[in-house]
Amino acid sequence: MLEWILILLAIAAIAALLGFNRLSGLALSGAKLLIIVALVLFLLVLFGVIALA
C-alpha cells in the first residue's frame, strides 16, 4: 500500500509541475485516502483488533 501512496504522490507532483491541476488533485485525493486506510489498519493491528498470523 505504501508503494501506491508514493506512486500517487509522485504523479501528483509531476502533474502539478506540468499544469495538470485536475489530475494532480485526483492523485493527491487518492493518496490521502490510502494514507487514511493505512493508518486505520495500522491502529487496528497495534491495538490487537486484527491479528496478523
Short mmCIF file of N, CA and C in Angstrom, two decimals:
data_model
loop_
_atom_site.label_atom_id
_atom_site.label_comp_id
_atom_site.label_asym_id
_atom_site.label_seq_id
_atom_site.Cartn_x
_atom_site.Cartn_y
_atom_site.Cartn_z
N MET A 1 0.83 -1.19 0.00
CA MET A 1 0.00 0.00 0.00
C MET A 1 0.88 1.25 0.00
N LEU A 2 2.01 1.17 0.70
CA LEU A 2 2.92 2.30 0.74
C LEU A 2 3.45 2.63 -0.66
N GLU A 3 3.63 1.58 -1.43
CA GLU A 3 4.10 1.77 -2.81
C GLU A 3 3.10 2.59 -3.63
N TRP A 4 1.81 2.28 -3.49
CA TRP A 4 0.77 3.01 -4.23
C TRP A 4 0.70 4.46 -3.76
N ILE A 5 0.87 4.68 -2.47
CA ILE A 5 0.84 6.04 -1.95
C ILE A 5 1.97 6.86 -2.55
N LEU A 6 3.16 6.29 -2.60
CA LEU A 6 4.31 7.01 -3.16
C LEU A 6 4.14 7.25 -4.66
N ILE A 7 3.57 6.29 -5.37
CA ILE A 7 3.33 6.47 -6.80
C ILE A 7 2.33 7.60 -7.04
N LEU A 8 1.25 7.62 -6.26
CA LEU A 8 0.24 8.66 -6.44
C LEU A 8 0.80 10.04 -6.07
N LEU A 9 1.64 10.10 -5.03
CA LEU A 9 2.25 11.39 -4.68
C LEU A 9 3.21 11.87 -5.77
N ALA A 10 3.94 10.95 -6.38
CA ALA A 10 4.83 11.33 -7.48
C ALA A 10 4.03 11.82 -8.69
N ILE A 11 2.94 11.13 -9.00
CA ILE A 11 2.08 11.56 -10.11
C ILE A 11 1.50 12.94 -9.83
N ALA A 12 1.07 13.17 -8.58
CA ALA A 12 0.51 14.47 -8.23
C ALA A 12 1.55 15.57 -8.37
N ALA A 13 2.77 15.30 -7.95
CA ALA A 13 3.83 16.32 -8.04
C ALA A 13 4.18 16.63 -9.49
N ILE A 14 4.31 15.61 -10.30
CA ILE A 14 4.66 15.81 -11.71
C ILE A 14 3.52 16.52 -12.45
N ALA A 15 2.30 16.12 -12.18
CA ALA A 15 1.15 16.75 -12.83
C ALA A 15 1.03 18.21 -12.42
N ALA A 16 1.32 18.51 -11.15
CA ALA A 16 1.26 19.90 -10.70
C ALA A 16 2.32 20.75 -11.39
N LEU A 17 3.51 20.18 -11.56
CA LEU A 17 4.58 20.93 -12.24
C LEU A 17 4.25 21.18 -13.71
N LEU A 18 3.53 20.24 -14.33
CA LEU A 18 3.19 20.39 -15.74
C LEU A 18 1.89 21.16 -15.96
N GLY A 19 1.19 21.50 -14.89
CA GLY A 19 0.00 22.31 -15.02
C GLY A 19 -1.30 21.53 -15.14
N PHE A 20 -1.27 20.23 -14.89
CA PHE A 20 -2.49 19.43 -14.93
C PHE A 20 -3.10 19.42 -13.54
N ASN A 21 -3.85 20.47 -13.23
CA ASN A 21 -4.35 20.65 -11.88
C ASN A 21 -5.38 19.60 -11.48
N ARG A 22 -6.26 19.22 -12.38
CA ARG A 22 -7.28 18.22 -12.04
C ARG A 22 -6.66 16.86 -11.79
N LEU A 23 -5.73 16.48 -12.62
CA LEU A 23 -5.04 15.19 -12.43
C LEU A 23 -4.24 15.20 -11.13
N SER A 24 -3.61 16.31 -10.85
CA SER A 24 -2.85 16.44 -9.62
C SER A 24 -3.76 16.31 -8.40
N GLY A 25 -4.89 16.97 -8.44
CA GLY A 25 -5.84 16.90 -7.33
C GLY A 25 -6.41 15.51 -7.16
N LEU A 26 -6.68 14.83 -8.26
CA LEU A 26 -7.22 13.47 -8.19
C LEU A 26 -6.19 12.51 -7.59
N ALA A 27 -4.95 12.62 -8.03
CA ALA A 27 -3.89 11.74 -7.50
C ALA A 27 -3.65 12.04 -6.02
N LEU A 28 -3.70 13.30 -5.64
CA LEU A 28 -3.50 13.66 -4.24
C LEU A 28 -4.64 13.17 -3.37
N SER A 29 -5.86 13.24 -3.88
CA SER A 29 -7.00 12.72 -3.13
C SER A 29 -6.90 11.21 -2.94
N GLY A 30 -6.47 10.51 -3.97
CA GLY A 30 -6.27 9.07 -3.85
C GLY A 30 -5.20 8.72 -2.84
N ALA A 31 -4.11 9.49 -2.84
CA ALA A 31 -3.03 9.26 -1.88
C ALA A 31 -3.52 9.52 -0.45
N LYS A 32 -4.29 10.57 -0.27
CA LYS A 32 -4.83 10.87 1.06
C LYS A 32 -5.73 9.74 1.56
N LEU A 33 -6.57 9.24 0.68
CA LEU A 33 -7.46 8.15 1.05
C LEU A 33 -6.68 6.90 1.45
N LEU A 34 -5.65 6.57 0.68
CA LEU A 34 -4.84 5.40 1.02
C LEU A 34 -4.07 5.59 2.31
N ILE A 35 -3.62 6.82 2.59
CA ILE A 35 -2.93 7.10 3.85
C ILE A 35 -3.87 6.88 5.02
N ILE A 36 -5.10 7.33 4.90
CA ILE A 36 -6.08 7.15 5.97
C ILE A 36 -6.36 5.67 6.18
N VAL A 37 -6.53 4.91 5.09
CA VAL A 37 -6.79 3.48 5.21
C VAL A 37 -5.60 2.78 5.86
N ALA A 38 -4.38 3.14 5.47
CA ALA A 38 -3.19 2.52 6.05
C ALA A 38 -3.07 2.83 7.53
N LEU A 39 -3.38 4.07 7.93
CA LEU A 39 -3.31 4.43 9.34
C LEU A 39 -4.35 3.69 10.17
N VAL A 40 -5.55 3.55 9.64
CA VAL A 40 -6.61 2.83 10.36
C VAL A 40 -6.22 1.37 10.53
N LEU A 41 -5.72 0.75 9.47
CA LEU A 41 -5.29 -0.65 9.57
C LEU A 41 -4.13 -0.81 10.55
N PHE A 42 -3.20 0.13 10.54
CA PHE A 42 -2.08 0.08 11.47
C PHE A 42 -2.56 0.17 12.91
N LEU A 43 -3.49 1.07 13.17
CA LEU A 43 -4.00 1.21 14.53
C LEU A 43 -4.79 -0.03 14.96
N LEU A 44 -5.53 -0.63 14.06
CA LEU A 44 -6.26 -1.85 14.40
C LEU A 44 -5.30 -2.99 14.74
N VAL A 45 -4.22 -3.09 14.01
CA VAL A 45 -3.23 -4.12 14.31
C VAL A 45 -2.50 -3.79 15.61
N LEU A 46 -2.21 -2.53 15.84
CA LEU A 46 -1.50 -2.11 17.04
C LEU A 46 -2.29 -2.41 18.30
N PHE A 47 -3.59 -2.20 18.27
CA PHE A 47 -4.42 -2.43 19.43
C PHE A 47 -4.96 -3.85 19.53
N GLY A 48 -4.57 -4.71 18.60
CA GLY A 48 -4.92 -6.12 18.69
C GLY A 48 -6.30 -6.47 18.19
N VAL A 49 -6.96 -5.58 17.49
CA VAL A 49 -8.28 -5.88 16.95
C VAL A 49 -8.16 -6.85 15.79
N ILE A 50 -7.11 -6.67 15.00
CA ILE A 50 -6.82 -7.57 13.89
C ILE A 50 -5.50 -8.29 14.19
N ALA A 51 -5.50 -9.60 14.07
CA ALA A 51 -4.29 -10.38 14.34
C ALA A 51 -3.64 -10.76 13.02
N LEU A 52 -2.36 -10.56 12.94
CA LEU A 52 -1.60 -10.96 11.76
C LEU A 52 -0.85 -12.25 12.09
N ALA A 53 -1.38 -13.35 11.59
CA ALA A 53 -0.71 -14.62 11.91
C ALA A 53 -0.78 -15.58 10.79
#
